[in-house]
Amino acid sequence: MSISTATISKLIASVVETIEKNATELTELDQAIGDGDHVSNLQRGLQALTAQSETLSQLDWSAAFQKMGMTLMSSVGGASGSLYGTFFIALSKNVQNLPMTRIIFGEAFLKAVEAVKQRGKADKGEKTMLDVLIPVADCLNKDTNTPDLFERIKKTAEESAESTKEMIATKGRAAFLGERSIGHIDAGAKSSQLIICAIIEALTAPS
Ligand code: ADP
Ligand code: MG
């Protein structure tokens, strides 16, 4: 089964709703070990994507991801803006001329996560969004044909975001705190989990 870009508006709306609903918690997380702007950064990007959602749904996936990446790069700001931009532009390159199936998306997602690792010079265990993105990429590429794939991804994302609580930040603003970053979930890991779960909810919701 392949998914069309006509679903993009629905997916963006679901992400907007989740970020809105969790704005206070996310802001508190970024205030604790960062500078508190993560939600406003995300919301600026989401507003720009919402304004483009009609146009995006007319494009193929590769062109849509490319446009989303450029938009996020220029609208989000902060450390996260260039990382989200990098992620979507890498997705775009890796789905070119291909139907959007689970397998193709899984492989493209893995490569996009690799691109984020390179861009941010970071890896697993450094208390960033990568602590959610890496395990989700692994999950997406394992046993793709089982009916519980979406449930497994959601669970992996939730547990991975939670696991950042005990980590010492070695990248991003939180790294300045060193050991004092222990005890707080990373805001970017939490928002990545919420975004991934919101996309799955929208994909599985009865239309
Ligand atoms: P800023 O840190 O510039 O204020 P945001 O608040 O929007 O930007 O985003 C912060 C999030 O970005 C962090 O919680 C972390 O998950 C992620 N992040 C920061 N630096 C890196 C990096 N080098 N690699 C991956 N993710 C990072
Ligand atoms: Mg911040």
PDB file of C-alpha atoms and ligand atoms in Angstrom:
ATOM      1  CA  MET A   1       0.000   0.000   0.000  1.00  0.00           C
ATOM      2  CA  SER A   2       1.345   3.458  -0.773  1.00  0.00           C
ATOM      3  CA  ILE A   3       0.237   6.711   0.841  1.00  0.00           C
ATOM      4  CA  SER A   4      -0.472   9.886  -1.119  1.00  0.00           C
ATOM      5  CA  THR A   5       0.584  13.441  -0.259  1.00  0.00           C
ATOM      6  CA  ALA A   6      -3.137  14.267   0.024  1.00  0.00           C
ATOM      7  CA  THR A   7      -2.758  13.115   3.662  1.00  0.00           C
ATOM      8  CA  ILE A   8      -0.208  15.860   4.438  1.00  0.00           C
ATOM      9  CA  SER A   9      -2.776  18.417   5.707  1.00  0.00           C
ATOM     10  CA  LYS A  10      -4.214  15.849   8.085  1.00  0.00           C
ATOM     11  CA  LEU A  11      -0.752  14.895   9.361  1.00  0.00           C
ATOM     12  CA  ILE A  12       0.298  18.518   9.925  1.00  0.00           C
ATOM     13  CA  ALA A  13      -2.996  19.284  11.719  1.00  0.00           C
ATOM     14  CA  SER A  14      -2.471  16.334  14.042  1.00  0.00           C
ATOM     15  CA  VAL A  15       1.068  17.491  14.898  1.00  0.00           C
ATOM     16  CA  VAL A  16      -0.136  21.080  15.477  1.00  0.00           C
ATOM     17  CA  GLU A  17      -2.799  19.812  17.882  1.00  0.00           C
ATOM     18  CA  THR A  18      -0.332  17.668  19.850  1.00  0.00           C
ATOM     19  CA  ILE A  19       2.252  20.425  20.212  1.00  0.00           C
ATOM     20  CA  GLU A  20      -0.503  22.816  21.328  1.00  0.00           C
ATOM     21  CA  LYS A  21      -1.800  20.314  23.886  1.00  0.00           C
ATOM     22  CA  ASN A  22       1.693  19.655  25.292  1.00  0.00           C
ATOM     23  CA  ALA A  23       3.066  23.197  24.950  1.00  0.00           C
ATOM     24  CA  THR A  24       3.344  23.851  28.682  1.00  0.00           C
ATOM     25  CA  GLU A  25       5.161  20.603  29.442  1.00  0.00           C
ATOM     26  CA  LEU A  26       7.544  21.022  26.484  1.00  0.00           C
ATOM     27  CA  THR A  27       8.317  24.608  27.388  1.00  0.00           C
ATOM     28  CA  GLU A  28       9.056  23.599  30.967  1.00  0.00           C
ATOM     29  CA  LEU A  29      11.428  20.902  29.741  1.00  0.00           C
ATOM     30  CA  ASP A  30      13.337  23.357  27.551  1.00  0.00           C
ATOM     31  CA  GLN A  31      13.341  25.929  30.367  1.00  0.00           C
ATOM     32  CA  ALA A  32      14.853  23.407  32.785  1.00  0.00           C
ATOM     33  CA  ILE A  33      17.951  22.612  30.704  1.00  0.00           C
ATOM     34  CA  GLY A  34      17.722  24.913  27.666  1.00  0.00           C
ATOM     35  CA  ASP A  35      16.354  28.385  26.944  1.00  0.00           C
ATOM     36  CA  GLY A  36      12.609  27.710  26.816  1.00  0.00           C
ATOM     37  CA  ASP A  37      12.009  28.557  23.161  1.00  0.00           C
ATOM     38  CA  HIS A  38      11.513  25.044  21.777  1.00  0.00           C
ATOM     39  CA  VAL A  39       7.715  25.258  21.493  1.00  0.00           C
ATOM     40  CA  SER A  40       7.739  28.691  19.895  1.00  0.00           C
ATOM     41  CA  ASN A  41      10.406  27.481  17.454  1.00  0.00           C
ATOM     42  CA  LEU A  42       8.287  24.456  16.579  1.00  0.00           C
ATOM     43  CA  GLN A  43       5.089  26.449  16.308  1.00  0.00           C
ATOM     44  CA  ARG A  44       6.668  28.914  13.876  1.00  0.00           C
ATOM     45  CA  GLY A  45       7.636  25.987  11.666  1.00  0.00           C
ATOM     46  CA  LEU A  46       4.235  24.368  11.970  1.00  0.00           C
ATOM     47  CA  GLN A  47       2.450  27.607  11.086  1.00  0.00           C
ATOM     48  CA  ALA A  48       4.573  27.916   7.955  1.00  0.00           C
ATOM     49  CA  LEU A  49       3.844  24.298   7.009  1.00  0.00           C
ATOM     50  CA  THR A  50       0.110  24.734   7.657  1.00  0.00           C
ATOM     51  CA  ALA A  51       0.063  27.732   5.322  1.00  0.00           C
ATOM     52  CA  GLN A  52       1.648  25.539   2.632  1.00  0.00           C
ATOM     53  CA  SER A  53      -0.324  22.360   3.234  1.00  0.00           C
ATOM     54  CA  GLU A  54      -2.591  22.816   0.207  1.00  0.00           C
ATOM     55  CA  THR A  55       0.424  23.289  -2.096  1.00  0.00           C
ATOM     56  CA  LEU A  56       2.278  20.381  -0.468  1.00  0.00           C
ATOM     57  CA  SER A  57      -0.612  18.014  -1.152  1.00  0.00           C
ATOM     58  CA  GLN A  58      -0.299  18.730  -4.903  1.00  0.00           C
ATOM     59  CA  LEU A  59       3.360  17.636  -4.989  1.00  0.00           C
ATOM     60  CA  ASP A  60       4.931  14.184  -5.010  1.00  0.00           C
ATOM     61  CA  TRP A  61       6.560  13.071  -1.753  1.00  0.00           C
ATOM     62  CA  SER A  62      10.069  13.990  -2.795  1.00  0.00           C
ATOM     63  CA  ALA A  63       9.121  17.547  -3.764  1.00  0.00           C
ATOM     64  CA  ALA A  64       6.885  17.885  -0.693  1.00  0.00           C
ATOM     65  CA  PHE A  65       9.648  16.792   1.714  1.00  0.00           C
ATOM     66  CA  GLN A  66      12.108  19.120  -0.028  1.00  0.00           C
ATOM     67  CA  LYS A  67       9.747  22.080   0.364  1.00  0.00           C
ATOM     68  CA  MET A  68       9.015  21.180   3.991  1.00  0.00           C
ATOM     69  CA  GLY A  69      12.725  20.950   4.751  1.00  0.00           C
ATOM     70  CA  MET A  70      13.465  24.361   3.220  1.00  0.00           C
ATOM     71  CA  THR A  71      10.512  25.888   5.060  1.00  0.00           C
ATOM     72  CA  LEU A  72      11.535  24.424   8.420  1.00  0.00           C
ATOM     73  CA  MET A  73      15.138  25.474   7.890  1.00  0.00           C
ATOM     74  CA  SER A  74      14.097  29.100   7.341  1.00  0.00           C
ATOM     75  CA  SER A  75      11.234  29.369   9.844  1.00  0.00           C
ATOM     76  CA  VAL A  76      12.122  27.341  12.937  1.00  0.00           C
ATOM     77  CA  GLY A  77      15.440  28.827  14.010  1.00  0.00           C
ATOM     78  CA  GLY A  78      17.384  27.508  16.995  1.00  0.00           C
ATOM     79  CA  ALA A  79      19.500  24.376  16.876  1.00  0.00           C
ATOM     80  CA  SER A  80      16.447  22.357  15.992  1.00  0.00           C
ATOM     81  CA  GLY A  81      15.557  24.319  12.809  1.00  0.00           C
ATOM     82  CA  SER A  82      18.557  23.228  10.795  1.00  0.00           C
ATOM     83  CA  LEU A  83      18.226  19.668  12.112  1.00  0.00           C
ATOM     84  CA  TYR A  84      14.553  19.367  11.082  1.00  0.00           C
ATOM     85  CA  GLY A  85      15.431  20.952   7.746  1.00  0.00           C
ATOM     86  CA  THR A  86      18.266  18.477   7.226  1.00  0.00           C
ATOM     87  CA  PHE A  87      15.956  15.602   8.146  1.00  0.00           C
ATOM     88  CA  PHE A  88      13.272  16.470   5.572  1.00  0.00           C
ATOM     89  CA  ILE A  89      15.724  17.322   2.793  1.00  0.00           C
ATOM     90  CA  ALA A  90      17.411  13.924   3.301  1.00  0.00           C
ATOM     91  CA  LEU A  91      13.988  12.245   3.248  1.00  0.00           C
ATOM     92  CA  SER A  92      13.307  14.009  -0.043  1.00  0.00           C
ATOM     93  CA  LYS A  93      16.531  12.740  -1.630  1.00  0.00           C
ATOM     94  CA  ASN A  94      15.829   9.182  -0.540  1.00  0.00           C
ATOM     95  CA  VAL A  95      12.257   8.808  -1.788  1.00  0.00           C
ATOM     96  CA  GLN A  96      12.856  10.293  -5.242  1.00  0.00           C
ATOM     97  CA  ASN A  97      10.721   8.603  -7.919  1.00  0.00           C
ATOM     98  CA  LEU A  98       9.594   5.910  -5.497  1.00  0.00           C
ATOM     99  CA  PRO A  99       6.114   5.034  -4.193  1.00  0.00           C
ATOM    100  CA  MET A 100       5.628   5.750  -0.487  1.00  0.00           C
ATOM    101  CA  THR A 101       5.581   2.298   1.020  1.00  0.00           C
ATOM    102  CA  ARG A 102       6.590   1.282   4.528  1.00  0.00           C
ATOM    103  CA  ILE A 103       9.857  -0.202   3.316  1.00  0.00           C
ATOM    104  CA  ILE A 104      10.877   2.788   1.229  1.00  0.00           C
ATOM    105  CA  PHE A 105       9.881   5.199   3.981  1.00  0.00           C
ATOM    106  CA  GLY A 106      11.750   3.123   6.577  1.00  0.00           C
ATOM    107  CA  GLU A 107      14.968   3.210   4.561  1.00  0.00           C
ATOM    108  CA  ALA A 108      14.603   6.926   3.817  1.00  0.00           C
ATOM    109  CA  PHE A 109      13.912   7.643   7.509  1.00  0.00           C
ATOM    110  CA  LEU A 110      17.097   5.794   8.491  1.00  0.00           C
ATOM    111  CA  LYS A 111      19.160   7.851   6.032  1.00  0.00           C
ATOM    112  CA  ALA A 112      17.504  11.073   7.201  1.00  0.00           C
ATOM    113  CA  VAL A 113      18.456  10.232  10.796  1.00  0.00           C
ATOM    114  CA  GLU A 114      22.030   9.627   9.611  1.00  0.00           C
ATOM    115  CA  ALA A 115      21.995  13.091   8.026  1.00  0.00           C
ATOM    116  CA  VAL A 116      20.824  14.641  11.329  1.00  0.00           C
ATOM    117  CA  LYS A 117      23.616  12.817  13.171  1.00  0.00           C
ATOM    118  CA  GLN A 118      26.182  14.289  10.799  1.00  0.00           C
ATOM    119  CA  ARG A 119      24.690  17.765  10.831  1.00  0.00           C
ATOM    120  CA  GLY A 120      24.516  17.929  14.630  1.00  0.00           C
ATOM    121  CA  LYS A 121      27.728  15.920  15.163  1.00  0.00           C
ATOM    122  CA  ALA A 122      25.756  13.845  17.643  1.00  0.00           C
ATOM    123  CA  ASP A 123      24.789  10.253  18.259  1.00  0.00           C
ATOM    124  CA  LYS A 124      22.686   8.110  20.553  1.00  0.00           C
ATOM    125  CA  GLY A 125      23.072   8.730  24.297  1.00  0.00           C
ATOM    126  CA  GLU A 126      23.772  12.485  24.128  1.00  0.00           C
ATOM    127  CA  LYS A 127      20.312  13.524  25.371  1.00  0.00           C
ATOM    128  CA  THR A 128      18.881  14.950  22.144  1.00  0.00           C
ATOM    129  CA  MET A 129      16.093  14.272  19.655  1.00  0.00           C
ATOM    130  CA  LEU A 130      18.386  11.558  18.232  1.00  0.00           C
ATOM    131  CA  ASP A 131      17.660   9.416  21.292  1.00  0.00           C
ATOM    132  CA  VAL A 132      14.132   9.059  19.910  1.00  0.00           C
ATOM    133  CA  LEU A 133      14.871   9.220  16.178  1.00  0.00           C
ATOM    134  CA  ILE A 134      17.536   6.466  16.180  1.00  0.00           C
ATOM    135  CA  PRO A 135      15.469   3.763  17.977  1.00  0.00           C
ATOM    136  CA  VAL A 136      12.399   4.685  15.907  1.00  0.00           C
ATOM    137  CA  ALA A 137      14.462   4.307  12.702  1.00  0.00           C
ATOM    138  CA  ASP A 138      15.596   0.872  13.891  1.00  0.00           C
ATOM    139  CA  CYS A 139      12.038  -0.116  14.742  1.00  0.00           C
ATOM    140  CA  LEU A 140      10.766   1.096  11.354  1.00  0.00           C
ATOM    141  CA  ASN A 141      13.240  -1.161   9.592  1.00  0.00           C
ATOM    142  CA  LYS A 142      12.601  -4.283  11.631  1.00  0.00           C
ATOM    143  CA  ASP A 143       9.640  -6.644  11.129  1.00  0.00           C
ATOM    144  CA  THR A 144       7.922  -4.052   8.947  1.00  0.00           C
ATOM    145  CA  ASN A 145       5.107  -6.365   7.986  1.00  0.00           C
ATOM    146  CA  THR A 146       3.741  -7.124  11.428  1.00  0.00           C
ATOM    147  CA  PRO A 147       0.337  -5.600  12.259  1.00  0.00           C
ATOM    148  CA  ASP A 148       1.610  -4.095  15.503  1.00  0.00           C
ATOM    149  CA  LEU A 149       4.323  -1.971  13.810  1.00  0.00           C
ATOM    150  CA  PHE A 150       2.682   1.364  14.681  1.00  0.00           C
ATOM    151  CA  GLU A 151       2.121   0.323  18.302  1.00  0.00           C
ATOM    152  CA  ARG A 152       5.751  -0.787  18.590  1.00  0.00           C
ATOM    153  CA  ILE A 153       6.971   2.508  17.149  1.00  0.00           C
ATOM    154  CA  LYS A 154       4.830   4.513  19.590  1.00  0.00           C
ATOM    155  CA  LYS A 155       6.055   2.472  22.554  1.00  0.00           C
ATOM    156  CA  THR A 156       9.679   2.745  21.418  1.00  0.00           C
ATOM    157  CA  ALA A 157       9.340   6.520  20.997  1.00  0.00           C
ATOM    158  CA  GLU A 158       7.745   6.937  24.443  1.00  0.00           C
ATOM    159  CA  GLU A 159      10.316   4.797  26.244  1.00  0.00           C
ATOM    160  CA  SER A 160      13.179   6.453  24.368  1.00  0.00           C
ATOM    161  CA  ALA A 161      12.026   9.984  25.241  1.00  0.00           C
ATOM    162  CA  GLU A 162      11.708   8.912  28.892  1.00  0.00           C
ATOM    163  CA  SER A 163      15.201   7.387  28.811  1.00  0.00           C
ATOM    164  CA  THR A 164      16.778  10.806  28.149  1.00  0.00           C
ATOM    165  CA  LYS A 165      15.887  11.791  31.723  1.00  0.00           C
ATOM    166  CA  GLU A 166      18.856   9.924  33.167  1.00  0.00           C
ATOM    167  CA  MET A 167      21.328  10.987  30.475  1.00  0.00           C
ATOM    168  CA  ILE A 168      23.984  13.673  30.738  1.00  0.00           C
ATOM    169  CA  ALA A 169      23.646  16.160  27.886  1.00  0.00           C
ATOM    170  CA  THR A 170      26.745  16.414  25.758  1.00  0.00           C
ATOM    171  CA  LYS A 171      25.236  18.354  22.822  1.00  0.00           C
ATOM    172  CA  GLY A 172      23.150  21.506  22.487  1.00  0.00           C
ATOM    173  CA  ARG A 173      22.522  24.124  25.179  1.00  0.00           C
ATOM    174  CA  ALA A 174      21.881  21.506  27.873  1.00  0.00           C
ATOM    175  CA  ALA A 175      25.521  20.371  27.546  1.00  0.00           C
ATOM    176  CA  PHE A 176      26.571  23.519  29.437  1.00  0.00           C
ATOM    177  CA  LEU A 177      24.883  22.050  32.518  1.00  0.00           C
ATOM    178  CA  GLY A 178      26.812  18.779  32.402  1.00  0.00           C
ATOM    179  CA  GLU A 179      25.656  16.494  35.218  1.00  0.00           C
ATOM    180  CA  ARG A 180      23.002  19.008  36.257  1.00  0.00           C
ATOM    181  CA  SER A 181      21.105  18.051  33.105  1.00  0.00           C
ATOM    182  CA  ILE A 182      20.306  14.683  34.734  1.00  0.00           C
ATOM    183  CA  GLY A 183      16.713  14.367  35.930  1.00  0.00           C
ATOM    184  CA  HIS A 184      15.050  16.197  33.029  1.00  0.00           C
ATOM    185  CA  ILE A 185      13.692  14.725  29.795  1.00  0.00           C
ATOM    186  CA  ASP A 186      15.184  16.429  26.739  1.00  0.00           C
ATOM    187  CA  ALA A 187      12.642  18.761  25.109  1.00  0.00           C
ATOM    188  CA  GLY A 188      13.642  17.813  21.560  1.00  0.00           C
ATOM    189  CA  ALA A 189      13.384  14.097  22.353  1.00  0.00           C
ATOM    190  CA  LYS A 190       9.932  14.624  23.879  1.00  0.00           C
ATOM    191  CA  SER A 191       8.668  16.725  20.957  1.00  0.00           C
ATOM    192  CA  SER A 192      10.001  14.147  18.475  1.00  0.00           C
ATOM    193  CA  GLN A 193       8.081  11.439  20.326  1.00  0.00           C
ATOM    194  CA  LEU A 194       4.899  13.538  20.339  1.00  0.00           C
ATOM    195  CA  ILE A 195       5.256  14.339  16.627  1.00  0.00           C
ATOM    196  CA  ILE A 196       5.831  10.684  15.695  1.00  0.00           C
ATOM    197  CA  CYS A 197       2.845   9.551  17.777  1.00  0.00           C
ATOM    198  CA  ALA A 198       0.637  12.299  16.295  1.00  0.00           C
ATOM    199  CA  ILE A 199       1.530  11.196  12.759  1.00  0.00           C
ATOM    200  CA  ILE A 200       0.703   7.581  13.600  1.00  0.00           C
ATOM    201  CA  GLU A 201      -2.612   8.637  15.188  1.00  0.00           C
ATOM    202  CA  ALA A 202      -3.522  10.561  12.030  1.00  0.00           C
ATOM    203  CA  LEU A 203      -2.480   7.694   9.749  1.00  0.00           C
ATOM    204  CA  THR A 204      -4.536   5.152  11.701  1.00  0.00           C
ATOM    205  CA  ALA A 205      -7.584   7.309  12.467  1.00  0.00           C
ATOM    206  CA  PRO A 206     -10.742   6.268  10.611  1.00  0.00           C
ATOM    207  CA  SER A 207     -11.322   8.826   7.830  1.00  0.00           C
TER     208      SER A 207
HETATM  209  P1  ADP B   1      17.913  25.772  20.822  1.00  0.00           P
HETATM  210  O1  ADP B   1      18.667  24.701  21.519  1.00  0.00           O
HETATM  211  O2  ADP B   1      18.760  26.494  19.826  1.00  0.00           O
HETATM  212  O3  ADP B   1      17.194  26.673  21.767  1.00  0.00           O
HETATM  213  P2  ADP B   1      15.449  24.317  20.366  1.00  0.00           P
HETATM  214  O4  ADP B   1      15.076  24.694  21.747  1.00  0.00           O
HETATM  215  O5  ADP B   1      14.388  24.536  19.332  1.00  0.00           O
HETATM  216  O6  ADP B   1      16.789  25.045  19.914  1.00  0.00           O
HETATM  217  O7  ADP B   1      15.821  22.788  20.294  1.00  0.00           O
HETATM  218  C1  ADP B   1      16.534  22.167  21.310  1.00  0.00           C
HETATM  219  C2  ADP B   1      16.611  20.683  21.021  1.00  0.00           C
HETATM  220  O8  ADP B   1      17.428  20.439  19.891  1.00  0.00           O
HETATM  221  C3  ADP B   1      17.247  19.912  22.148  1.00  0.00           C
HETATM  222  O9  ADP B   1      16.285  19.585  23.128  1.00  0.00           O
HETATM  223  C4  ADP B   1      17.822  18.692  21.445  1.00  0.00           C
HETATM  224  O10 ADP B   1      16.884  17.636  21.374  1.00  0.00           O
HETATM  225  C5  ADP B   1      18.062  19.174  20.034  1.00  0.00           C
HETATM  226  N1  ADP B   1      19.483  19.349  19.742  1.00  0.00           N
HETATM  227  C6  ADP B   1      20.296  20.330  20.140  1.00  0.00           C
HETATM  228  N2  ADP B   1      21.542  20.149  19.657  1.00  0.00           N
HETATM  229  C7  ADP B   1      21.514  18.982  18.940  1.00  0.00           C
HETATM  230  C8  ADP B   1      22.479  18.243  18.180  1.00  0.00           C
HETATM  231  N3  ADP B   1      23.739  18.648  18.036  1.00  0.00           N
HETATM  232  N4  ADP B   1      22.070  17.096  17.585  1.00  0.00           N
HETATM  233  C9  ADP B   1      20.788  16.673  17.699  1.00  0.00           C
HETATM  234  N5  ADP B   1      19.834  17.341  18.384  1.00  0.00           N
HETATM  235  C10 ADP B   1      20.192  18.478  19.004  1.00  0.00           C
HETATM  236 MG    MG B   2      15.677  26.095  23.110  1.00  0.00          MG
END
